[in-house]
């Protein structure tokens, strides 16, 4: 049978996964090396990246995440000048809880506030529900669709290629002249991977695993050992309320991670902040979870939720230590990890992409996170 045109393509870096992780790395690499991004679904950002709360919070997460978040914010502010509308808008983050839990989350970006300040910022919270509060005024809302579209366009404008509806289902490694395979430095591989994506055969020097909830499964296709990357369900809903929040009201979350909410126009976005282990899948909300959340938020606030306009569930995927996994595999040649972003995928996206691009291009990176995120740290 004659091969159809396009059945076999070459690139330097094949990125597997068209969520914010793959798109921001592709955007950082395009024009510097040849990049092809493949996505299993018909549309980019179909899974977790279209299901987030769209908030970037510099005080959220361990120090390495906070550093990457601050870096990402600065990078997004720099790219915003190329866009017709800003991607980021001010929206503070208000943490409520016990004295102890709020104190534990205090950092350079979050400072404790008084009861009177809490009342002024979140008058909808019923008095006496929480003993303490902290405020992060550096937190911002993010137009995640616009951010992904920016990266998408930038990849194409700089000669990169994107293929949707192209699930990678198998791969073989073809060794070059130098020694490769187990024991050889993964970054110095001289062979190439041939990956089957849909009906296309793709030859690349490097394969990047940006497969989100499927990252460990994808690694298995390339004979890389799994890193214990576990997807966890998290649900959110947009609800109608009797008493809407002010447009500039902060996002409010409790320190025990049992709920958060924030304004969504005249409606309110709410989440039970659950973290329930799941297999990789197109996760869907459960009616009972949403109903229980509505009851809880109505008990704690005067919002007066009258109905659920829409709800969704996404999978936040993370390693046991809660940090992303970024860098070359320690054994398998030419296999690069970009996974495990958990609940920080947007707020760390540009910082992680900058680090990933530097490692892939063999450039020196000034990002201190490199050591903390390295895949070899995980020994299961
Ligand atoms: C309810 C909720 C709220 C959140 N809120 C925030 C927030 O406010 N701020 C924040 O920073 N983060 C937030 N997050 C986390 C953030 O959304 C994720 O960290 C981020 O979207 C992960 O992006 P990703 O690209 O790694 O994964 P995904 O978006 O899931 O992309 C991975 C892609 O890989 C594709 N794929 C998998 N296997 C293959 C294959 N074999 N071949 C081809 N393609 C494949 C999948 O189809 C998928 O599209 C939230 C998450 C949830 C669920």
Tab-separated table of C-alpha atoms and ligand atoms in Angstrom:
chain	number	residue	atom	x	y	z
A	1	UNK	CA	0.000	0.000	0.000
A	2	UNK	CA	1.303	3.428	-0.901
A	3	UNK	CA	2.053	5.627	2.114
A	4	UNK	CA	-0.254	8.669	2.273
A	5	UNK	CA	1.412	12.032	2.456
A	6	UNK	CA	1.904	13.047	6.082
A	7	UNK	CA	2.043	9.492	7.366
A	8	UNK	CA	5.656	9.878	8.411
A	9	UNK	CA	7.089	13.075	9.894
A	10	UNK	CA	10.318	14.115	11.628
A	11	UNK	CA	10.915	16.647	14.373
A	12	UNK	CA	13.488	17.330	17.042
A	13	UNK	CA	11.061	17.422	19.989
A	14	UNK	CA	7.733	15.585	20.043
A	15	UNK	CA	5.458	16.897	22.805
A	16	UNK	CA	2.661	14.519	23.787
A	17	UNK	CA	-0.266	16.341	25.424
A	18	UNK	CA	-2.065	19.534	24.406
A	19	UNK	CA	-2.922	20.949	27.831
A	20	UNK	CA	-1.292	24.006	29.380
A	21	UNK	CA	1.898	22.033	30.113
A	22	UNK	CA	2.509	20.896	26.530
A	23	UNK	CA	1.348	24.181	25.007
A	24	UNK	CA	3.544	26.394	27.164
A	25	UNK	CA	6.606	24.216	26.551
A	26	UNK	CA	5.875	24.162	22.809
A	27	UNK	CA	5.592	27.929	22.867
A	28	UNK	CA	8.941	28.243	24.671
A	29	UNK	CA	10.665	25.898	22.172
A	30	UNK	CA	9.090	26.916	18.867
A	31	UNK	CA	11.512	28.780	16.620
A	32	UNK	CA	14.473	27.433	18.617
A	33	UNK	CA	14.141	23.817	17.492
A	34	UNK	CA	11.610	21.865	15.461
A	35	UNK	CA	8.576	21.030	17.569
A	36	UNK	CA	5.540	18.861	16.954
A	37	UNK	CA	2.792	18.692	19.586
A	38	UNK	CA	0.242	15.883	19.455
A	39	UNK	CA	-3.005	15.722	21.392
A	40	UNK	CA	-5.263	12.661	21.650
A	41	UNK	CA	-8.501	14.667	21.707
A	42	UNK	CA	-10.103	16.665	18.877
A	43	UNK	CA	-9.484	19.913	20.768
A	44	UNK	CA	-6.571	21.288	22.763
A	45	UNK	CA	-6.999	21.723	26.512
A	46	UNK	CA	-9.903	19.268	26.588
A	47	UNK	CA	-9.033	17.610	29.908
A	48	UNK	CA	-7.814	19.249	33.130
A	49	UNK	CA	-6.681	22.476	31.471
A	50	UNK	CA	-10.243	23.495	30.574
A	51	UNK	CA	-11.550	22.656	34.063
A	52	UNK	CA	-9.534	24.808	36.456
A	53	UNK	CA	-10.560	27.587	38.822
A	54	UNK	CA	-8.364	30.026	36.839
A	55	UNK	CA	-6.645	31.585	39.837
A	56	UNK	CA	-2.886	32.065	40.316
A	57	UNK	CA	-1.886	32.277	43.977
A	58	UNK	CA	1.736	33.082	44.870
A	59	UNK	CA	1.208	31.993	48.514
A	60	UNK	CA	-0.155	28.557	47.505
A	61	UNK	CA	2.072	25.479	47.660
A	62	UNK	CA	5.584	24.687	48.908
A	63	UNK	CA	8.433	27.202	48.362
A	64	UNK	CA	9.554	25.734	45.026
A	65	UNK	CA	5.987	26.128	43.693
A	66	UNK	CA	5.720	29.655	45.066
A	67	UNK	CA	8.971	30.610	43.293
A	68	UNK	CA	7.737	29.146	40.001
A	69	UNK	CA	4.425	30.977	40.434
A	70	UNK	CA	6.086	34.348	40.926
A	71	UNK	CA	8.264	33.655	37.885
A	72	UNK	CA	5.241	32.613	35.828
A	73	UNK	CA	3.299	35.735	36.794
A	74	UNK	CA	6.168	37.948	35.640
A	75	UNK	CA	6.426	36.034	32.356
A	76	UNK	CA	2.691	36.226	31.661
A	77	UNK	CA	2.728	39.969	32.409
A	78	UNK	CA	5.502	40.334	29.829
A	79	UNK	CA	3.592	38.415	27.141
A	80	UNK	CA	0.308	40.227	27.833
A	81	UNK	CA	1.591	43.262	25.952
A	82	UNK	CA	1.221	41.245	22.717
A	83	UNK	CA	-2.457	40.551	23.356
A	84	UNK	CA	-5.547	42.707	22.798
A	85	UNK	CA	-6.740	42.116	26.377
A	86	UNK	CA	-4.921	41.326	29.608
A	87	UNK	CA	-4.690	37.672	30.650
A	88	UNK	CA	-4.383	38.521	34.343
A	89	UNK	CA	-6.730	40.611	36.473
A	90	UNK	CA	-6.369	41.426	40.154
A	91	UNK	CA	-8.229	39.120	42.497
A	92	UNK	CA	-6.933	38.658	46.039
A	93	UNK	CA	-6.930	35.297	47.785
A	94	UNK	CA	-8.438	35.056	51.265
A	95	UNK	CA	-7.651	32.042	53.419
A	96	UNK	CA	-9.888	31.276	56.417
A	97	UNK	CA	-9.470	28.678	59.159
A	98	UNK	CA	-8.157	28.150	62.671
A	99	UNK	CA	-5.327	30.283	64.074
A	100	UNK	CA	-2.976	27.353	63.572
A	101	UNK	CA	-3.914	26.396	59.999
A	102	UNK	CA	-3.787	29.995	58.790
A	103	UNK	CA	-0.446	30.571	60.530
A	104	UNK	CA	0.937	27.435	58.825
A	105	UNK	CA	0.082	28.873	55.407
A	106	UNK	CA	1.560	32.328	56.112
A	107	UNK	CA	4.424	33.186	53.758
A	108	UNK	CA	6.005	36.199	52.124
A	109	UNK	CA	2.846	36.669	50.073
A	110	UNK	CA	0.191	36.008	52.706
A	111	UNK	CA	-0.289	38.080	55.818
A	112	UNK	CA	-2.782	37.643	58.671
A	113	UNK	CA	-5.740	40.049	58.824
A	114	UNK	CA	-8.070	41.064	61.655
A	115	UNK	CA	-11.677	39.993	62.126
A	116	UNK	CA	-12.848	43.462	61.092
A	117	UNK	CA	-10.789	43.287	57.890
A	118	UNK	CA	-12.210	39.833	57.181
A	119	UNK	CA	-15.755	41.158	57.582
A	120	UNK	CA	-15.035	44.046	55.217
A	121	UNK	CA	-13.487	41.776	52.563
A	122	UNK	CA	-15.952	38.899	52.807
A	123	UNK	CA	-19.189	40.209	54.355
A	124	UNK	CA	-21.007	37.110	53.052
A	125	UNK	CA	-19.131	34.874	55.538
A	126	UNK	CA	-21.305	34.240	58.590
A	127	UNK	CA	-19.612	35.561	61.747
A	128	UNK	CA	-17.907	33.059	64.041
A	129	UNK	CA	-17.334	30.342	61.417
A	130	UNK	CA	-13.586	30.936	61.252
A	131	UNK	CA	-11.132	32.066	63.943
A	132	UNK	CA	-8.464	33.485	61.634
A	133	UNK	CA	-7.814	34.732	58.126
A	134	UNK	CA	-4.871	35.537	55.868
A	135	UNK	CA	-4.791	37.644	52.705
A	136	UNK	CA	-2.665	37.326	49.559
A	137	UNK	CA	-3.092	40.541	47.575
A	138	UNK	CA	-0.645	39.368	44.880
A	139	UNK	CA	-3.046	36.665	43.691
A	140	UNK	CA	-4.700	37.131	40.281
A	141	UNK	CA	-7.443	35.695	38.124
A	142	UNK	CA	-6.207	34.217	34.836
A	143	UNK	CA	-7.977	34.031	31.494
A	144	UNK	CA	-6.716	30.510	30.897
A	145	UNK	CA	-8.363	30.193	27.469
A	146	UNK	CA	-6.557	33.313	26.267
A	147	UNK	CA	-3.271	32.047	27.715
A	148	UNK	CA	-3.581	28.680	25.965
A	149	UNK	CA	-4.611	30.371	22.730
A	150	UNK	CA	-1.539	32.631	22.969
A	151	UNK	CA	0.761	29.591	23.268
A	152	UNK	CA	-1.118	27.768	20.504
A	153	UNK	CA	-0.673	30.708	18.092
A	154	UNK	CA	2.940	31.236	19.084
A	155	UNK	CA	3.815	27.605	18.306
A	156	UNK	CA	2.278	27.880	14.824
A	157	UNK	CA	3.647	31.365	14.121
A	158	UNK	CA	7.171	30.136	14.869
A	159	UNK	CA	6.976	27.113	12.593
A	160	UNK	CA	5.939	24.512	15.164
A	161	UNK	CA	3.275	21.961	14.271
A	162	UNK	CA	0.222	20.762	16.196
A	163	UNK	CA	-1.897	17.688	15.506
A	164	UNK	CA	-5.094	16.955	17.386
A	165	UNK	CA	-7.036	13.659	17.345
A	166	UNK	CA	-3.624	11.963	17.394
A	167	UNK	CA	-3.290	9.625	20.375
A	168	UNK	CA	0.157	8.085	20.770
A	169	UNK	CA	-0.373	4.365	21.210
A	170	UNK	CA	3.042	2.774	20.600
A	171	UNK	CA	6.711	3.679	20.233
A	172	UNK	CA	10.055	2.090	19.401
A	173	UNK	CA	13.551	3.384	19.992
A	174	UNK	CA	16.064	3.177	17.170
A	175	UNK	CA	19.564	3.419	18.574
A	176	UNK	CA	22.190	5.593	16.909
A	177	UNK	CA	25.892	4.927	16.682
A	178	UNK	CA	26.837	5.926	20.239
A	179	UNK	CA	25.948	3.721	23.163
A	180	UNK	CA	22.379	4.221	24.327
A	181	UNK	CA	19.888	2.375	26.457
A	182	UNK	CA	19.850	1.744	30.190
A	183	UNK	CA	22.850	3.323	31.872
A	184	UNK	CA	23.600	5.817	29.080
A	185	UNK	CA	22.869	9.467	29.922
A	186	UNK	CA	19.309	10.057	28.729
A	187	UNK	CA	20.052	13.607	27.619
A	188	UNK	CA	22.941	12.500	25.376
A	189	UNK	CA	21.024	9.963	23.365
A	190	UNK	CA	22.030	9.662	19.711
A	191	UNK	CA	19.178	7.473	18.571
A	192	UNK	CA	15.624	8.486	17.897
A	193	UNK	CA	12.120	7.547	18.924
A	194	UNK	CA	9.531	6.507	16.368
A	195	UNK	CA	6.106	7.120	17.875
A	196	UNK	CA	2.782	6.080	16.318
A	197	UNK	CA	0.229	8.880	16.807
A	198	UNK	CA	-3.077	8.108	15.122
A	199	UNK	CA	-2.050	7.014	11.630
A	200	UNK	CA	1.146	9.067	11.665
A	201	UNK	CA	4.627	7.790	12.396
A	202	UNK	CA	6.743	10.481	14.089
A	203	UNK	CA	10.511	10.295	14.378
A	204	UNK	CA	12.024	12.569	17.035
A	205	UNK	CA	15.218	12.990	19.013
A	206	UNK	CA	13.244	13.621	22.185
A	207	UNK	CA	9.763	12.744	23.386
A	208	UNK	CA	8.153	14.964	26.049
A	209	UNK	CA	5.602	13.377	28.335
A	210	UNK	CA	3.013	16.134	28.965
A	211	UNK	CA	0.151	13.647	29.173
A	212	UNK	CA	-1.394	14.924	32.432
A	213	UNK	CA	-3.403	12.152	34.134
A	214	UNK	CA	-2.009	9.634	31.613
A	215	UNK	CA	1.671	10.456	32.295
A	216	UNK	CA	2.570	7.152	33.970
A	217	UNK	CA	0.676	5.187	31.325
A	218	UNK	CA	2.469	7.047	28.557
A	219	UNK	CA	5.823	6.402	30.251
A	220	UNK	CA	5.057	2.696	30.086
A	221	UNK	CA	4.792	2.917	26.268
A	222	UNK	CA	8.366	4.213	26.245
A	223	UNK	CA	9.584	1.632	28.796
A	224	UNK	CA	10.183	4.346	31.402
A	225	UNK	CA	9.361	3.383	34.979
A	226	UNK	CA	6.279	5.080	36.443
A	227	UNK	CA	6.730	7.858	39.016
A	228	UNK	CA	3.576	7.154	41.022
A	229	UNK	CA	1.734	10.022	39.339
A	230	UNK	CA	-1.767	9.775	40.776
A	231	UNK	CA	-4.752	11.656	39.342
A	232	UNK	CA	-7.167	13.099	41.943
A	233	UNK	CA	-10.702	14.252	41.176
A	234	UNK	CA	-11.675	17.847	41.865
A	235	UNK	CA	-15.114	19.269	41.112
A	236	UNK	CA	-16.282	22.834	40.583
A	237	UNK	CA	-19.657	24.387	39.825
A	238	UNK	CA	-21.037	27.759	38.789
A	239	UNK	CA	-24.125	28.561	40.843
A	240	UNK	CA	-26.883	31.180	40.876
A	241	UNK	CA	-27.131	33.142	44.108
A	242	UNK	CA	-29.580	35.521	45.776
A	243	UNK	CA	-26.775	37.869	46.859
A	244	UNK	CA	-23.970	38.119	44.262
A	245	UNK	CA	-20.413	38.877	45.324
A	246	UNK	CA	-18.816	42.179	44.395
A	247	UNK	CA	-16.970	41.932	41.074
A	248	UNK	CA	-13.639	42.543	42.808
A	249	UNK	CA	-14.344	40.234	45.765
A	250	UNK	CA	-11.478	37.891	46.699
A	251	UNK	CA	-11.402	34.165	46.172
A	252	UNK	CA	-12.185	32.620	49.573
A	253	UNK	CA	-10.839	29.193	50.596
A	254	UNK	CA	-10.590	27.375	53.874
A	255	UNK	CA	-7.189	26.204	55.031
A	256	UNK	CA	-8.392	22.614	55.547
A	257	UNK	CA	-9.269	22.481	51.843
A	258	UNK	CA	-12.967	21.702	52.248
A	259	UNK	CA	-14.352	24.468	49.978
A	260	UNK	CA	-13.533	27.576	47.984
A	261	UNK	CA	-15.572	30.130	46.085
A	262	UNK	CA	-15.086	33.242	44.015
A	263	UNK	CA	-17.179	35.584	41.855
A	264	UNK	CA	-18.012	34.493	38.307
A	265	UNK	CA	-19.855	37.536	36.944
A	266	UNK	CA	-23.240	37.681	38.744
A	267	UNK	CA	-22.822	33.999	39.611
A	268	UNK	CA	-20.369	32.279	41.964
A	269	UNK	CA	-17.841	29.506	41.266
A	270	UNK	CA	-17.676	26.994	44.123
A	271	UNK	CA	-15.618	23.853	44.753
A	272	UNK	CA	-15.543	21.236	47.527
A	273	UNK	CA	-11.734	21.092	47.076
A	274	UNK	CA	-11.895	17.313	47.146
A	275	UNK	CA	-8.895	15.154	46.253
A	276	UNK	CA	-10.209	11.667	45.473
A	277	UNK	CA	-7.922	9.199	43.675
A	278	UNK	CA	-9.103	8.286	40.183
A	279	UNK	CA	-7.931	6.356	37.154
A	280	UNK	CA	-7.042	8.596	34.165
A	281	UNK	CA	-10.346	9.393	32.442
A	282	UNK	CA	-12.737	12.080	31.268
A	283	UNK	CA	-13.905	12.752	34.847
A	284	UNK	CA	-17.493	13.824	35.446
A	285	UNK	CA	-19.115	15.438	38.500
A	286	UNK	CA	-21.313	13.465	40.877
A	287	UNK	CA	-24.658	15.062	41.720
A	288	UNK	CA	-24.394	14.138	45.425
A	289	UNK	CA	-20.998	15.887	45.772
A	290	UNK	CA	-22.337	19.088	44.212
A	291	UNK	CA	-25.488	19.017	46.392
A	292	UNK	CA	-23.396	18.535	49.566
A	293	UNK	CA	-21.193	21.450	48.541
A	294	UNK	CA	-24.164	23.734	47.973
A	295	UNK	CA	-25.457	22.861	51.460
A	296	UNK	CA	-22.050	23.587	53.017
A	297	UNK	CA	-21.537	26.934	51.268
A	298	UNK	CA	-25.105	27.991	52.138
A	299	UNK	CA	-24.422	27.101	55.799
A	300	UNK	CA	-21.230	29.188	55.932
A	301	UNK	CA	-22.305	32.204	53.882
A	302	UNK	CA	-25.246	34.471	53.120
A	303	UNK	CA	-24.849	33.915	49.363
A	304	UNK	CA	-28.130	31.998	49.177
A	305	UNK	CA	-27.404	29.526	46.374
A	306	UNK	CA	-30.587	28.986	44.357
A	307	UNK	CA	-29.403	26.635	41.628
A	308	UNK	CA	-26.453	25.025	39.844
A	309	UNK	CA	-25.901	26.453	36.358
A	310	UNK	CA	-23.122	24.006	35.403
A	311	UNK	CA	-20.580	21.750	37.055
A	312	UNK	CA	-17.485	19.852	35.977
A	313	UNK	CA	-14.701	17.662	37.315
A	314	UNK	CA	-11.029	17.563	36.407
A	315	UNK	CA	-8.086	15.430	37.448
A	316	UNK	CA	-5.194	17.011	39.317
A	317	UNK	CA	-2.220	14.674	38.913
A	318	UNK	CA	0.697	14.652	41.304
A	319	UNK	CA	3.616	12.642	42.640
A	320	UNK	CA	3.714	11.520	46.279
A	321	UNK	CA	5.854	14.522	47.300
A	322	UNK	CA	3.415	16.935	45.643
A	323	UNK	CA	5.983	18.412	43.260
A	324	UNK	CA	5.957	18.322	39.453
A	325	UNK	CA	8.242	15.903	37.611
A	326	UNK	CA	10.364	17.782	35.064
A	327	UNK	CA	13.496	16.633	33.260
A	328	UNK	CA	15.064	13.764	31.342
A	329	UNK	CA	14.322	10.251	32.466
A	330	UNK	CA	17.313	8.842	34.354
A	331	UNK	CA	17.354	5.601	32.318
A	332	UNK	CA	15.389	5.797	29.084
A	333	UNK	CA	17.173	7.785	26.376
A	334	UNK	CA	15.438	10.823	24.903
A	335	UNK	CA	12.424	10.604	27.221
A	336	UNK	CA	11.574	13.853	29.034
A	337	UNK	CA	8.996	14.303	31.823
A	338	UNK	CA	6.700	17.339	32.120
A	339	UNK	CA	4.028	16.063	34.449
A	340	UNK	CA	2.589	16.072	37.974
A	341	UNK	CA	1.601	19.769	38.118
A	342	UNK	CA	-1.273	18.917	40.492
A	343	UNK	CA	-3.281	22.015	41.388
A	344	UNK	CA	-0.532	24.370	40.219
A	345	UNK	CA	-0.503	23.728	36.466
A	346	UNK	CA	-1.394	27.251	35.348
A	347	UNK	CA	0.365	29.170	38.067
A	348	UNK	CA	3.674	27.409	37.376
A	349	UNK	CA	3.232	26.961	33.602
A	350	UNK	CA	5.637	29.523	32.155
A	351	UNK	CA	8.307	28.953	34.813
A	352	UNK	CA	8.226	25.184	34.217
A	353	UNK	CA	8.221	25.678	30.429
A	354	UNK	CA	11.278	27.940	30.709
A	355	UNK	CA	13.055	25.302	32.772
A	356	UNK	CA	11.993	22.496	30.420
A	357	UNK	CA	13.131	24.402	27.337
A	358	UNK	CA	16.519	25.155	28.889
A	359	UNK	CA	17.067	21.489	29.780
A	360	UNK	CA	15.941	20.290	26.342
A	361	UNK	CA	18.126	22.791	24.489
A	362	UNK	CA	21.114	22.089	26.729
A	363	UNK	CA	21.180	25.675	28.004
A	364	UNK	CA	22.091	26.743	31.490
A	365	UNK	CA	19.024	27.411	33.550
A	366	UNK	CA	18.965	29.845	36.426
A	367	UNK	CA	15.803	28.291	37.788
A	368	UNK	CA	16.620	26.730	41.146
A	369	UNK	CA	13.672	24.291	40.865
A	370	UNK	CA	15.570	21.994	38.462
A	371	UNK	CA	17.031	19.807	41.209
A	372	UNK	CA	13.794	19.595	43.223
A	373	UNK	CA	11.726	18.550	40.192
A	374	UNK	CA	14.132	16.046	38.651
A	375	UNK	CA	12.438	12.687	37.817
A	376	UNK	CA	15.267	10.615	39.360
A	377	UNK	CA	14.331	11.895	42.847
A	378	UNK	CA	11.351	9.534	42.795
A	379	UNK	CA	12.389	6.019	43.736
A	380	UNK	CA	9.284	3.892	44.067
B	1	LIG	C1	-11.238	21.889	39.609
B	1	LIG	C2	-9.813	22.280	39.315
B	1	LIG	C3	-9.363	23.551	39.637
B	1	LIG	C4	-8.054	23.936	39.344
B	1	LIG	N1	-7.697	25.233	39.591
B	1	LIG	C5	-6.440	25.645	39.282
B	1	LIG	C6	-6.073	26.988	39.471
B	1	LIG	O1	-6.888	27.817	39.892
B	1	LIG	N2	-4.792	27.368	39.165
B	1	LIG	C7	-3.872	26.461	38.675
B	1	LIG	O2	-2.727	26.850	38.436
B	1	LIG	N3	-4.208	25.184	38.457
B	1	LIG	C8	-5.470	24.747	38.744
B	1	LIG	N4	-5.817	23.448	38.522
B	1	LIG	C9	-4.805	22.521	38.008
B	1	LIG	C10	-4.540	22.710	36.523
B	1	LIG	O3	-5.770	22.764	35.826
B	1	LIG	C11	-3.682	21.516	36.029
B	1	LIG	O4	-2.485	21.468	36.791
B	1	LIG	C12	-3.298	21.660	34.565
B	1	LIG	O5	-4.420	21.921	33.763
B	1	LIG	C13	-2.618	20.386	34.080
B	1	LIG	O6	-2.271	20.589	32.726
B	1	LIG	P1	-1.651	19.430	31.862
B	1	LIG	O7	-1.333	20.005	30.545
B	1	LIG	O8	-0.571	18.760	32.634
B	1	LIG	O9	-2.829	18.318	31.761
B	1	LIG	P2	-4.070	18.233	30.773
B	1	LIG	O10	-4.730	19.538	30.571
B	1	LIG	O11	-4.938	17.118	31.257
B	1	LIG	O12	-3.403	17.839	29.378
B	1	LIG	C14	-2.834	16.567	29.153
B	1	LIG	C15	-3.253	16.157	27.749
B	1	LIG	O13	-2.525	14.992	27.354
B	1	LIG	C16	-3.344	14.306	26.441
B	1	LIG	N5	-2.854	12.929	26.300
B	1	LIG	C17	-2.786	11.980	27.261
B	1	LIG	N6	-2.284	10.845	26.762
B	1	LIG	C18	-2.022	11.079	25.438
B	1	LIG	C19	-1.505	10.280	24.379
B	1	LIG	N7	-1.128	8.997	24.562
B	1	LIG	N8	-1.385	10.834	23.155
B	1	LIG	C20	-1.729	12.143	22.944
B	1	LIG	N9	-2.223	12.939	23.920
B	1	LIG	C21	-2.375	12.412	25.161
B	1	LIG	C22	-4.727	14.375	27.070
B	1	LIG	O14	-5.745	14.136	26.133
B	1	LIG	C23	-4.732	15.789	27.660
B	1	LIG	O15	-5.399	16.700	26.804
B	1	LIG	C24	-7.131	23.008	38.777
B	1	LIG	C25	-7.573	21.720	38.456
B	1	LIG	C26	-8.896	21.353	38.705
B	1	LIG	C27	-9.359	19.976	38.326
